[in-house]
mmCIF file of C-alpha atoms in Angstrom:
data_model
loop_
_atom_site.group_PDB
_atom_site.id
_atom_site.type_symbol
_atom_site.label_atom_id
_atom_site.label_comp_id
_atom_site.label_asym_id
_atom_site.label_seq_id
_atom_site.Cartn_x
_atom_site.Cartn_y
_atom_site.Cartn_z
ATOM 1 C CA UNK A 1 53.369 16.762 223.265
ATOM 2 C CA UNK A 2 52.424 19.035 226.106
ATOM 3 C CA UNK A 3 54.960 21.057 227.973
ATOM 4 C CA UNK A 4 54.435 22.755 231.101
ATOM 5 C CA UNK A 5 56.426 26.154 232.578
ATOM 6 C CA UNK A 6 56.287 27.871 235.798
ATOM 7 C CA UNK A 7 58.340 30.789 237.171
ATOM 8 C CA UNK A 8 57.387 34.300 238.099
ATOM 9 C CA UNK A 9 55.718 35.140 235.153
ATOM 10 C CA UNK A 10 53.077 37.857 234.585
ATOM 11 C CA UNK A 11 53.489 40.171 237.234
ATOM 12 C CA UNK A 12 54.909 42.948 234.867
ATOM 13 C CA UNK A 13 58.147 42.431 235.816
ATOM 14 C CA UNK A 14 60.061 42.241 231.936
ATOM 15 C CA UNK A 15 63.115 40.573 233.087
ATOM 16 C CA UNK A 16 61.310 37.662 233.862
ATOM 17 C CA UNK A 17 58.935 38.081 230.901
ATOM 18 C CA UNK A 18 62.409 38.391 229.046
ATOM 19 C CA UNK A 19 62.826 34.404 230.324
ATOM 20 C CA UNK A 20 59.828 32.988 229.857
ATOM 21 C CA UNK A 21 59.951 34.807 225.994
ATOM 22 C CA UNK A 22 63.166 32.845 225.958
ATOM 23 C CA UNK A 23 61.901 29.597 227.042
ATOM 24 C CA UNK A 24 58.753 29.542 224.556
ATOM 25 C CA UNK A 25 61.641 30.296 221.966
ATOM 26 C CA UNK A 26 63.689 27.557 223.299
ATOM 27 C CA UNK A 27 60.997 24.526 223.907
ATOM 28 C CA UNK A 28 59.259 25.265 220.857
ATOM 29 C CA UNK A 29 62.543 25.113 218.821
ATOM 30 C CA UNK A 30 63.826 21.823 220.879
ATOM 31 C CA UNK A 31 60.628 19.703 220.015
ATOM 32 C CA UNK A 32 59.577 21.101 217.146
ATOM 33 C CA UNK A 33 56.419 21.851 218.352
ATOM 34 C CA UNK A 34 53.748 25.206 218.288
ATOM 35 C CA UNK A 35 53.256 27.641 221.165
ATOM 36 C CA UNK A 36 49.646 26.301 221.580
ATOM 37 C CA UNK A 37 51.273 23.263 223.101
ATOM 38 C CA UNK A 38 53.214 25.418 225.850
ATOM 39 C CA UNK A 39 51.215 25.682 228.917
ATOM 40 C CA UNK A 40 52.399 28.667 231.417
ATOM 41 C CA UNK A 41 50.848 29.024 235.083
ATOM 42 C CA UNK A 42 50.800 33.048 235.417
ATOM 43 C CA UNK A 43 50.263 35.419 237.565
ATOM 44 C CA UNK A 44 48.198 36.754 234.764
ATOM 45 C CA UNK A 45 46.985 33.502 232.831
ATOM 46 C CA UNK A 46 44.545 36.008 230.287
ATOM 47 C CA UNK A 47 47.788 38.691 229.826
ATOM 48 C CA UNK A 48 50.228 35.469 229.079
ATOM 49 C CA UNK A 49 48.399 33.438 227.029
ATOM 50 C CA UNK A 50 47.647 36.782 224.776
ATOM 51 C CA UNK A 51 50.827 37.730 224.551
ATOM 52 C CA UNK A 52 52.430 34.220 223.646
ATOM 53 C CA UNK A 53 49.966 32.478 222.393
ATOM 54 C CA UNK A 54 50.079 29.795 225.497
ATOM 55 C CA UNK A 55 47.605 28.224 226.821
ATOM 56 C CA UNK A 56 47.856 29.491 230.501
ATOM 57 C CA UNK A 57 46.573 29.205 234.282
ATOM 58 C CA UNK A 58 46.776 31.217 237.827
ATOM 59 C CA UNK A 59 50.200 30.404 239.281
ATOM 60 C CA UNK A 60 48.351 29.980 242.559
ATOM 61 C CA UNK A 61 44.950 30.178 244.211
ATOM 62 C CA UNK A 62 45.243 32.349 247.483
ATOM 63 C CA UNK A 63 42.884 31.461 250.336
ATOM 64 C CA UNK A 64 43.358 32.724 254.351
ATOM 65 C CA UNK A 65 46.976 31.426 254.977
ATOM 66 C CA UNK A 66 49.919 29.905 253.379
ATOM 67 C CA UNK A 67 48.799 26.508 253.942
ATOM 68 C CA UNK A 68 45.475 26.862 252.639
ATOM 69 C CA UNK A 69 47.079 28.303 249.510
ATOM 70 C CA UNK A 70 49.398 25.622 248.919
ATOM 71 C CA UNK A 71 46.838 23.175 249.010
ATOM 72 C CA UNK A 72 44.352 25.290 246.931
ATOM 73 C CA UNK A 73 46.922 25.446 244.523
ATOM 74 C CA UNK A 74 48.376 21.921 244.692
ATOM 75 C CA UNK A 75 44.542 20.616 244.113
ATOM 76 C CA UNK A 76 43.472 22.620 241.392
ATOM 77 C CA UNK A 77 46.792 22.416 239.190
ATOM 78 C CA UNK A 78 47.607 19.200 240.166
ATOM 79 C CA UNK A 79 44.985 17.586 236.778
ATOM 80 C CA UNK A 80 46.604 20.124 234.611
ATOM 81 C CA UNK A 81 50.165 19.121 235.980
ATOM 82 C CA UNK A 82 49.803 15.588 234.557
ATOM 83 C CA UNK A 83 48.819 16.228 231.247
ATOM 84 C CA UNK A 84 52.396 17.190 230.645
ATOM 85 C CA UNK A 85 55.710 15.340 229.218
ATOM 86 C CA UNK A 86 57.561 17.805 231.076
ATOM 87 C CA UNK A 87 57.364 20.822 233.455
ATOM 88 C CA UNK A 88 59.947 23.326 233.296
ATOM 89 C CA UNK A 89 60.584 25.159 236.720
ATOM 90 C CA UNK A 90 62.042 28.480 236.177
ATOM 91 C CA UNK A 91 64.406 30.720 235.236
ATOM 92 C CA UNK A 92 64.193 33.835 237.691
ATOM 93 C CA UNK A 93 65.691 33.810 241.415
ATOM 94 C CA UNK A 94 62.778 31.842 242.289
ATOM 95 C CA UNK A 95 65.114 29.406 244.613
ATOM 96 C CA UNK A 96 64.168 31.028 247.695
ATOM 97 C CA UNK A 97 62.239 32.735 250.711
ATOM 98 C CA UNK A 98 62.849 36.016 250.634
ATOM 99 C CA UNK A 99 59.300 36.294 250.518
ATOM 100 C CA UNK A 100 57.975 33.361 252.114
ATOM 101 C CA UNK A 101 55.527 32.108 249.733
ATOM 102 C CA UNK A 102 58.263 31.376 246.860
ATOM 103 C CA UNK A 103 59.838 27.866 247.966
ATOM 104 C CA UNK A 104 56.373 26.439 248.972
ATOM 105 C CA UNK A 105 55.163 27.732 245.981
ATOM 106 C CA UNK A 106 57.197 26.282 243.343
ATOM 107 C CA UNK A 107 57.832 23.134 245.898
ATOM 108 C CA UNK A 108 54.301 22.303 245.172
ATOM 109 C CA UNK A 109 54.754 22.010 241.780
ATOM 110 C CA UNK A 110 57.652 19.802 242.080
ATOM 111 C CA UNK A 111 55.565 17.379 244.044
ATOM 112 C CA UNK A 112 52.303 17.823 241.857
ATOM 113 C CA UNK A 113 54.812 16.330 238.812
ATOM 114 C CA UNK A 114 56.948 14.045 241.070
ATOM 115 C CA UNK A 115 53.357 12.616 242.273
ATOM 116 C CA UNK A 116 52.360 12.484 238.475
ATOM 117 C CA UNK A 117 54.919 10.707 236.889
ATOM 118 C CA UNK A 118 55.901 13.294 234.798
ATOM 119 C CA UNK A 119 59.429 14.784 234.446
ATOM 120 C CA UNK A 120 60.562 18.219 235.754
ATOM 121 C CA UNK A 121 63.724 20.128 235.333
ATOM 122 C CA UNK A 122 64.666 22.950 237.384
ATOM 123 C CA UNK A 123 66.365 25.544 234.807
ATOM 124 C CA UNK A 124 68.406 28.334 234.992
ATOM 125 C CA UNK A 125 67.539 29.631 238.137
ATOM 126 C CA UNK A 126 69.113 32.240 241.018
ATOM 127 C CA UNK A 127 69.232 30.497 244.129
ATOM 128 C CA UNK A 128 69.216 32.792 247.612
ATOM 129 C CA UNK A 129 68.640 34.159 250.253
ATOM 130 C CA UNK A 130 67.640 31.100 252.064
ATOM 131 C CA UNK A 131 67.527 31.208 255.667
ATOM 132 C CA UNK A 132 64.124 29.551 256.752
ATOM 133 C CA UNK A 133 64.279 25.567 257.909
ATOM 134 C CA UNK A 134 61.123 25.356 255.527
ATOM 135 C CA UNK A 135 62.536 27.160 252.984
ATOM 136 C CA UNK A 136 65.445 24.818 252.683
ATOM 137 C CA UNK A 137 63.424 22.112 252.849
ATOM 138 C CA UNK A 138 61.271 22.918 249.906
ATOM 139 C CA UNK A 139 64.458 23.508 248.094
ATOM 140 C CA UNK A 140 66.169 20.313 248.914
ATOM 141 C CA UNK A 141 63.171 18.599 247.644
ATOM 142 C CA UNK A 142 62.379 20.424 244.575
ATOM 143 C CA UNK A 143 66.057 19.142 243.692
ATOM 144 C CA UNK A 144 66.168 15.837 244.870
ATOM 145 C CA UNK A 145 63.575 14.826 242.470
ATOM 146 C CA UNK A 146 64.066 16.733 239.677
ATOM 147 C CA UNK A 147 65.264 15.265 236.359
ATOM 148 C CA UNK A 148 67.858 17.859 236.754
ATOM 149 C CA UNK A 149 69.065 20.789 238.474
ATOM 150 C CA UNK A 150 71.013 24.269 236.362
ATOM 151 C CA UNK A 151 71.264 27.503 237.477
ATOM 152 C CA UNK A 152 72.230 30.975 236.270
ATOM 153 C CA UNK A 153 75.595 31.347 238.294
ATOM 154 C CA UNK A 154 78.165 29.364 240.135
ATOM 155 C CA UNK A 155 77.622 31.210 243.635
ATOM 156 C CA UNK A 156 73.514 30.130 243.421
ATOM 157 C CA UNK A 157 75.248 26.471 242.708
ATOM 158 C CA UNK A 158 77.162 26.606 246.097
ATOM 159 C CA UNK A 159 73.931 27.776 247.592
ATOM 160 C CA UNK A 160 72.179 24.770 246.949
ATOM 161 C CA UNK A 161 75.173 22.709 248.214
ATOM 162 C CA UNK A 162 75.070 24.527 251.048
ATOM 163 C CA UNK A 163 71.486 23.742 252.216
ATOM 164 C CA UNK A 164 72.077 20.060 251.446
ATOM 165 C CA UNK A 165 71.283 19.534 247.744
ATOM 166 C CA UNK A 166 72.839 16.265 246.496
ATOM 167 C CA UNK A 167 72.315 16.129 242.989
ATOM 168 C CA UNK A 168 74.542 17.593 240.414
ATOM 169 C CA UNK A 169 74.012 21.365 239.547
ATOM 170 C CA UNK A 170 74.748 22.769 236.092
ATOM 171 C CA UNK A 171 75.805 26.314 235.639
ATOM 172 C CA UNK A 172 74.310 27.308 232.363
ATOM 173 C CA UNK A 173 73.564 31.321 232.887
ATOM 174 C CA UNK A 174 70.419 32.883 232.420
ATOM 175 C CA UNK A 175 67.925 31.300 229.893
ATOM 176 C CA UNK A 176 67.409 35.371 228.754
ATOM 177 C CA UNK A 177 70.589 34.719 226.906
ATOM 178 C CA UNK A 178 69.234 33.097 224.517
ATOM 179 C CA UNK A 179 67.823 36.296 223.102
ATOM 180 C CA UNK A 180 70.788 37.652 221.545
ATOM 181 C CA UNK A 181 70.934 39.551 218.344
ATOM 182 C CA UNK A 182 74.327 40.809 216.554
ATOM 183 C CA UNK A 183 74.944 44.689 217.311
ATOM 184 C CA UNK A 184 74.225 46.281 213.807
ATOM 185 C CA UNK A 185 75.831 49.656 214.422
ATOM 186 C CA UNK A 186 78.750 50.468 217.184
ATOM 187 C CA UNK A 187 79.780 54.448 217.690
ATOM 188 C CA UNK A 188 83.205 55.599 217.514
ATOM 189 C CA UNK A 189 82.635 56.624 221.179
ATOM 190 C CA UNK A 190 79.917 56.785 223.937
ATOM 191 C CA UNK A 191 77.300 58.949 224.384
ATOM 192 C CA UNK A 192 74.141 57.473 224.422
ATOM 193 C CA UNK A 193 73.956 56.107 228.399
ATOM 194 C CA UNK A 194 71.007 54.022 229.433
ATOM 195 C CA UNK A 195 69.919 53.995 232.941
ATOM 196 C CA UNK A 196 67.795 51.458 234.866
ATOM 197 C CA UNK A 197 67.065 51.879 238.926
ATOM 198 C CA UNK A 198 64.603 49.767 240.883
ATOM 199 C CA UNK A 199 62.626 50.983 244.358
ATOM 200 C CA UNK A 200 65.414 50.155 246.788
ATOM 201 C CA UNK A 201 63.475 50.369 250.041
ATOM 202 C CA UNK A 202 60.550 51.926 248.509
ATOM 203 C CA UNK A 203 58.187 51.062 251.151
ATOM 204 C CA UNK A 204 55.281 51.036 248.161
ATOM 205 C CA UNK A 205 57.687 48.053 246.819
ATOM 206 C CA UNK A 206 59.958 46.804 249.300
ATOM 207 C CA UNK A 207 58.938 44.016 251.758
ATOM 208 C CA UNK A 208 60.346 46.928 254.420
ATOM 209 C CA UNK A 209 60.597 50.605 253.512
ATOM 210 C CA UNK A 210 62.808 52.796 254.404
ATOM 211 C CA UNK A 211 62.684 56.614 253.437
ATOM 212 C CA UNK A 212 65.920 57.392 254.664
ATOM 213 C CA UNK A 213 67.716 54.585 252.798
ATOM 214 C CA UNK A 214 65.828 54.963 249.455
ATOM 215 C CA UNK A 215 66.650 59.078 249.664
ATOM 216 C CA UNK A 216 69.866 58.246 249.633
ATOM 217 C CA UNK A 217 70.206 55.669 246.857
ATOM 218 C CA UNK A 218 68.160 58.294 245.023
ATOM 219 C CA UNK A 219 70.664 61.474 245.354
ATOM 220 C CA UNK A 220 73.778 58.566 245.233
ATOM 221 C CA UNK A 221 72.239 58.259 241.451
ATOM 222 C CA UNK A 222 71.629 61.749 241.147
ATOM 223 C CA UNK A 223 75.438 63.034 241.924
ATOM 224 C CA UNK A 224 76.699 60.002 240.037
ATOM 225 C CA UNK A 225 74.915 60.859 236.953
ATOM 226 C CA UNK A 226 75.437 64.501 236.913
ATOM 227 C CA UNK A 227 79.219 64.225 237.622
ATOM 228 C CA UNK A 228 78.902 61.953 234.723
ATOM 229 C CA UNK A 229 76.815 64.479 232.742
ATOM 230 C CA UNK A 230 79.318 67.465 233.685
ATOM 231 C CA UNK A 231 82.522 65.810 232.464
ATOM 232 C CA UNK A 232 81.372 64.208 229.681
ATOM 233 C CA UNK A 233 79.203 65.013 226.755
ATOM 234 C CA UNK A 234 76.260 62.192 227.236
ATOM 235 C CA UNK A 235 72.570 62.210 226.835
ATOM 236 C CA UNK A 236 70.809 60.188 230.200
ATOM 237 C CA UNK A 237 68.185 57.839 229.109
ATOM 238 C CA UNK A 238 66.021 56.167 231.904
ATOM 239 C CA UNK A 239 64.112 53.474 230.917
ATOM 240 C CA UNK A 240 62.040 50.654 233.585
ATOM 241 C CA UNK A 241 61.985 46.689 233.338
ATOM 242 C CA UNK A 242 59.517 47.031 235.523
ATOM 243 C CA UNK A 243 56.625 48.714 234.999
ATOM 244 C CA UNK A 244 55.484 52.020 236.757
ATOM 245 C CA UNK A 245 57.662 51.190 239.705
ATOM 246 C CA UNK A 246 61.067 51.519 238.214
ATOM 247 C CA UNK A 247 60.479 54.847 235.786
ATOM 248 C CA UNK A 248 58.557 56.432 239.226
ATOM 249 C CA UNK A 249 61.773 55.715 240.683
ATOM 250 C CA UNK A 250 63.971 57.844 237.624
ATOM 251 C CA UNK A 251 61.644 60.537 238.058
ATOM 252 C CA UNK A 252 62.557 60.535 241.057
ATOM 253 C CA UNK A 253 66.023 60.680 240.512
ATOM 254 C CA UNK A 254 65.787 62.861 237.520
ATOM 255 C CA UNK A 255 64.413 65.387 239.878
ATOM 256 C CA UNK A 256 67.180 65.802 241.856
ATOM 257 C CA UNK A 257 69.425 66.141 238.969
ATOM 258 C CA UNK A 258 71.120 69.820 238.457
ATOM 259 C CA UNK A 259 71.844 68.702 234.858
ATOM 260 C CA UNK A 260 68.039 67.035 233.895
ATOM 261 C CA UNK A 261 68.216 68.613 230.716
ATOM 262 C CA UNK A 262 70.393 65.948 229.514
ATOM 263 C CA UNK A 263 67.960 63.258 230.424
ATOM 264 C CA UNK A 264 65.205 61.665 229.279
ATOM 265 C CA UNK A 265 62.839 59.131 230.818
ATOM 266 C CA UNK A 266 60.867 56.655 228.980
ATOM 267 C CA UNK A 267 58.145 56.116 230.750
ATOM 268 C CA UNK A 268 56.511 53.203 229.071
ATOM 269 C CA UNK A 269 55.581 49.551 229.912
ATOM 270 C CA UNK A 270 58.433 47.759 227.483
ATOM 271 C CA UNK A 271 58.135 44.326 227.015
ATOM 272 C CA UNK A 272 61.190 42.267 226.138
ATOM 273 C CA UNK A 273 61.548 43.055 223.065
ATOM 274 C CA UNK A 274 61.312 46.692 223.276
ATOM 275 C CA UNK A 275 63.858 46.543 225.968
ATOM 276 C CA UNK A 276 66.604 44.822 223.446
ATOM 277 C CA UNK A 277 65.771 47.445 221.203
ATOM 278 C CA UNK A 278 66.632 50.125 223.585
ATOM 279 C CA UNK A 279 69.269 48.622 224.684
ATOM 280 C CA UNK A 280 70.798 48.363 221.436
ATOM 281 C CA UNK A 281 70.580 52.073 220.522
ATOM 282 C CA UNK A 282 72.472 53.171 223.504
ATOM 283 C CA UNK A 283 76.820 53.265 224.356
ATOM 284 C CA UNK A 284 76.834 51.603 227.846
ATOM 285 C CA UNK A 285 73.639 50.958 230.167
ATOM 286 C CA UNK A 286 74.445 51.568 233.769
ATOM 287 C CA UNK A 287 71.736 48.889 235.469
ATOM 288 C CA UNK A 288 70.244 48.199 238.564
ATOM 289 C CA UNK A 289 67.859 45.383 237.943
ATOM 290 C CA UNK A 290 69.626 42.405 237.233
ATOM 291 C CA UNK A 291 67.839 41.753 233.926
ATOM 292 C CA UNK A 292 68.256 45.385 232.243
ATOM 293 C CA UNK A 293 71.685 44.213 232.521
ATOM 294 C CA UNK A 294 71.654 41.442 230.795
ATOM 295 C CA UNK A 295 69.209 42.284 227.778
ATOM 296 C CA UNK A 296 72.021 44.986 227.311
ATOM 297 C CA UNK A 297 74.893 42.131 227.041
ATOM 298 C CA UNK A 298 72.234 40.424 224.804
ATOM 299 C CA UNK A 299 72.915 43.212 222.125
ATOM 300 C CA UNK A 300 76.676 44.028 222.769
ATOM 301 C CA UNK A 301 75.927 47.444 225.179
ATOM 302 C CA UNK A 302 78.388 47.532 227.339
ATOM 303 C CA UNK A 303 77.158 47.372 231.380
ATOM 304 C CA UNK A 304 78.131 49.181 234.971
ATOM 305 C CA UNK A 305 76.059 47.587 237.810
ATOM 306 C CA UNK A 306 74.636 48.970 240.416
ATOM 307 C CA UNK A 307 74.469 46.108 243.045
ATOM 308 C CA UNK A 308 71.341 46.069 245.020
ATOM 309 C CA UNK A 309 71.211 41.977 245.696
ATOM 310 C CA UNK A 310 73.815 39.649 245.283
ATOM 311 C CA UNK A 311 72.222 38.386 241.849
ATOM 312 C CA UNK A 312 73.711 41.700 240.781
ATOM 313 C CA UNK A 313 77.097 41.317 241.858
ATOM 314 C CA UNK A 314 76.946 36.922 240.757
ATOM 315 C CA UNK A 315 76.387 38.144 237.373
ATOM 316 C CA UNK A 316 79.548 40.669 237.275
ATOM 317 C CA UNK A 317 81.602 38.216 238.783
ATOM 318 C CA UNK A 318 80.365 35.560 236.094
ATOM 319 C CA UNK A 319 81.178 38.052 233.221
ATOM 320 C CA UNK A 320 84.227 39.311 234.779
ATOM 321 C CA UNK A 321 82.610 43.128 235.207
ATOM 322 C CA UNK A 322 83.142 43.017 238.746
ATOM 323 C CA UNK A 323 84.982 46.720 238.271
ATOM 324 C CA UNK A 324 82.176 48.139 236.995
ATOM 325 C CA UNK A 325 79.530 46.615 239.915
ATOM 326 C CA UNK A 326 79.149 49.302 242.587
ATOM 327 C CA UNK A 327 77.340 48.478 245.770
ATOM 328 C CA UNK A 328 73.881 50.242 246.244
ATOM 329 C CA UNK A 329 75.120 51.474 249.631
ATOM 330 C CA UNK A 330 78.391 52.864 248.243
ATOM 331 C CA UNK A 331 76.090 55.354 245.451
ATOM 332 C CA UNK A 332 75.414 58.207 247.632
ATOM 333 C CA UNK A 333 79.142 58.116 249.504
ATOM 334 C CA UNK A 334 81.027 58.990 245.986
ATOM 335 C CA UNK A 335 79.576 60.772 243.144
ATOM 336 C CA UNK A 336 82.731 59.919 240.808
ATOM 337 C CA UNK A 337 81.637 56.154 240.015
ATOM 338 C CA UNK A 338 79.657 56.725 237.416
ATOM 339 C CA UNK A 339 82.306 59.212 235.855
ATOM 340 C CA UNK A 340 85.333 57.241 236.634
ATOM 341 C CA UNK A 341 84.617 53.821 235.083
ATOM 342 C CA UNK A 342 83.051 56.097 231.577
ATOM 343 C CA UNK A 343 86.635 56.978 231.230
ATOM 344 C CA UNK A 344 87.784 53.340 231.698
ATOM 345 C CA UNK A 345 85.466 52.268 229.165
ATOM 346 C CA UNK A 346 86.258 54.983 227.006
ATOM 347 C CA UNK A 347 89.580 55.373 226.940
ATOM 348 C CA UNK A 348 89.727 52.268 225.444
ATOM 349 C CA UNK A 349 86.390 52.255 223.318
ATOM 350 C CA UNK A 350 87.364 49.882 220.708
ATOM 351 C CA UNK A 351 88.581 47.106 223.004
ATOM 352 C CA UNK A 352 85.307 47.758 225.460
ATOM 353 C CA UNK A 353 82.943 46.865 222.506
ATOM 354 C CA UNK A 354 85.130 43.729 221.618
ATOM 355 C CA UNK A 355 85.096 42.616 224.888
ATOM 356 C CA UNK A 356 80.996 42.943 225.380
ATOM 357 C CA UNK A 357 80.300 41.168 221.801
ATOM 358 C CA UNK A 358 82.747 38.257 223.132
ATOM 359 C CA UNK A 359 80.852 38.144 226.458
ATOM 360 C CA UNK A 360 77.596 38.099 224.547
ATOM 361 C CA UNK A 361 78.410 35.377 222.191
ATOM 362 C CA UNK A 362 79.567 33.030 225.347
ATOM 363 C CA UNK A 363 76.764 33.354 227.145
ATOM 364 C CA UNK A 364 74.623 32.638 224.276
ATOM 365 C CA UNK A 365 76.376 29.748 223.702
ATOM 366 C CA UNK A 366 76.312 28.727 227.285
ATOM 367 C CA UNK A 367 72.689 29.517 227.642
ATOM 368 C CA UNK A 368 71.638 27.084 224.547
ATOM 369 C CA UNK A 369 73.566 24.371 226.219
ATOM 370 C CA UNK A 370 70.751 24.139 228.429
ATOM 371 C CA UNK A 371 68.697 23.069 226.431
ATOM 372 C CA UNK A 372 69.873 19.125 226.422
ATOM 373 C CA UNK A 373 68.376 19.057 229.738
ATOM 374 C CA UNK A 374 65.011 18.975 228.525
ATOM 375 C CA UNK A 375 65.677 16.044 226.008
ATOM 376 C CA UNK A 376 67.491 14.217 228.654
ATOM 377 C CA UNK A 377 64.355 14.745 230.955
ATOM 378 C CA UNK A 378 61.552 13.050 228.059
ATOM 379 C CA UNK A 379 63.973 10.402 227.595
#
């Protein structure tokens, strides 16, 4: 048996390594079957297949325009493609066009297996933004074909219905979920505070910089976490899910700080499971990217959000956080978020920590659900 995945996968961006760890964990325990058996197209086949033991290719093959790429990519994957018994599309917010190349992208992988004959599922994705006609049009036929169609949150399910999908859409949360481990240890009251942030109109990162916007999201964080630092005795770790973009963006921040001496910044390339291991040694994780938040619920920390993309603020709304999501725009007009929702949390420290451990155990459970989908798909 021969199973194929594709998502956004090695481009150093641990959240979405954090899924496709998941999958590998999840197909290989479905079928029964070794990693060798798992192939993974990559933005880094020689990185992937190393770390996972995969057999892996390029994700794509870029020539002088989009179209040439597509059908670079569509030719030279298309005799790996049917080799499979299934291709899993996903997880990630890979449903859309943000940046133009991602629904023609994975669209041409729907039609190298529909063309094929071989089964694909498209699992546990993030659907949005979607505003191109082509876009759209990928989507609707990446879905119409499919074996099946899940997704990570009910507001990426409406999406689809929006733009004309037809098929049934499961809501099974993010495949990361599946990575959960029991909390071992749980303090009698918070002080450790992890801290994630992400190059919000960075123009070295952002499809469109900014320098006044991103200077502002910056010193938002910076009041925020010294007012927190001020009235409460915490220790500030930063820590980056993606690697050096996100801790160049805590130094950053950290140097605005009047109170840095109660930071720290971990400025390291952690893989998944380095991340649930931080994660698990600190009290609450205030996160930015979408999955710092949650490989946090993953081992019990509680979460505060700070919403840069709607992803953010699906996922709050999903777990029922959505007091402790604070718009990215909203950072720099009150430096008492941070501070105020602590107390919240703390004031009440025994019932927070109940309340993460039975979020993480539904989600889990949720997450594993998904799983039928590939059985259904072989049969």
């Amino acid at each position: 048996m021969r199973i194929g995945i594709v998502g956004n996968y090695g481009n150093d961006n641990n959240g979405d390594e954090a899924i496709l760890l998941s999958l590998i964990k999840q197909v290989t325990s479905t079928f029964s079957i070794e990693s060798n058996q798992i192939t993974v197209f990559s933005n880094n086949p020689k990185q992937t297949a190393t770390r996972y033991g995969v057999e892996s290719f390029p994700l794509y093959y870029k020539k002088g325009n989009a179209a040439k790429t597509f059908f670079a990519t569509y030719q030279n994957n298309k005799r790996i493609v049917r080799t499979f018994d299934l291709l899993i599309i996903g997880g990630g917010g890979i449903l859309m066009d943000l940046y133009k190349r991602e629904a023609p992208l994975y669209g041409s992988y729907a039609m190298m297996a529909k063309n094929s004959n071989v089964p694909y599922v498209i699992y546990g994705c993030g659907a949005g933004p979607l505003h191109t006609g082509l876009g759209k049009w990928f989507i609707r036929y990446m879905c119409k074909h499919a074996e099946s169609v899940s997704v990570r949150d009910p507001e990426s399910a409406q999406l689809l219905q929006t733009v004309g999908v037809t098929k049934p859409v499961d809501v099974i949360g993010d495949p990361a979920f599946s990575l959960r481990k029991d909390r071992v240890e749980k303090s009698e009251a918070p002080s450790q505070i992890g801290v994630t942030a992400v190059p919000y109109y960075n123009a070295d990162y952002w499809p469109e910089g900014n320098p006044a916007i991103y200077q502002d999201y910056v010193d938002g964080m910076a009041k925020n976490l010294d007012e927190l630092a001020e009235q409460f005795n915490v220790q500030i770790n930063f820590f980056a899910t993606k690697f050096p973009q996100d801790a160049n963006v805590t130094k950053d921040i950290q140097a605005q700080m009047k109170h840095a001496d109660k930071t720290t910044v971990l400025d390291e390339n952690l893989l998944p499971e380095r991340i649930l291991e931080m994660t698990e040694k600190q009290d609450i994780v205030i996160g930015t990217r979408l999955h710092s938040l949650i490989l946090a619920t993953c081992t019990e920390t509680p979460i505060m959000a700070i919403s840069y993309h709607h992803k953010v603020n699906d996922f709050m709304k999903l777990a029922e956080l959505d007091r402790y999501a604070f718009p990215i725009n909203d950072i720099h007009q009150n430096s008492h978020l941070f501070a105020e929702a602590f107390k919240q949390m703390a004031d009440n420290w025994p019932a927070t920590l109940e309340e993460t451990e039975r979020l993480s155990e539904q989600l889990y459970e949720e997450s594993m659900k998904g799983t039928r989908q590939f059985i259904d798909a072989i049969k």
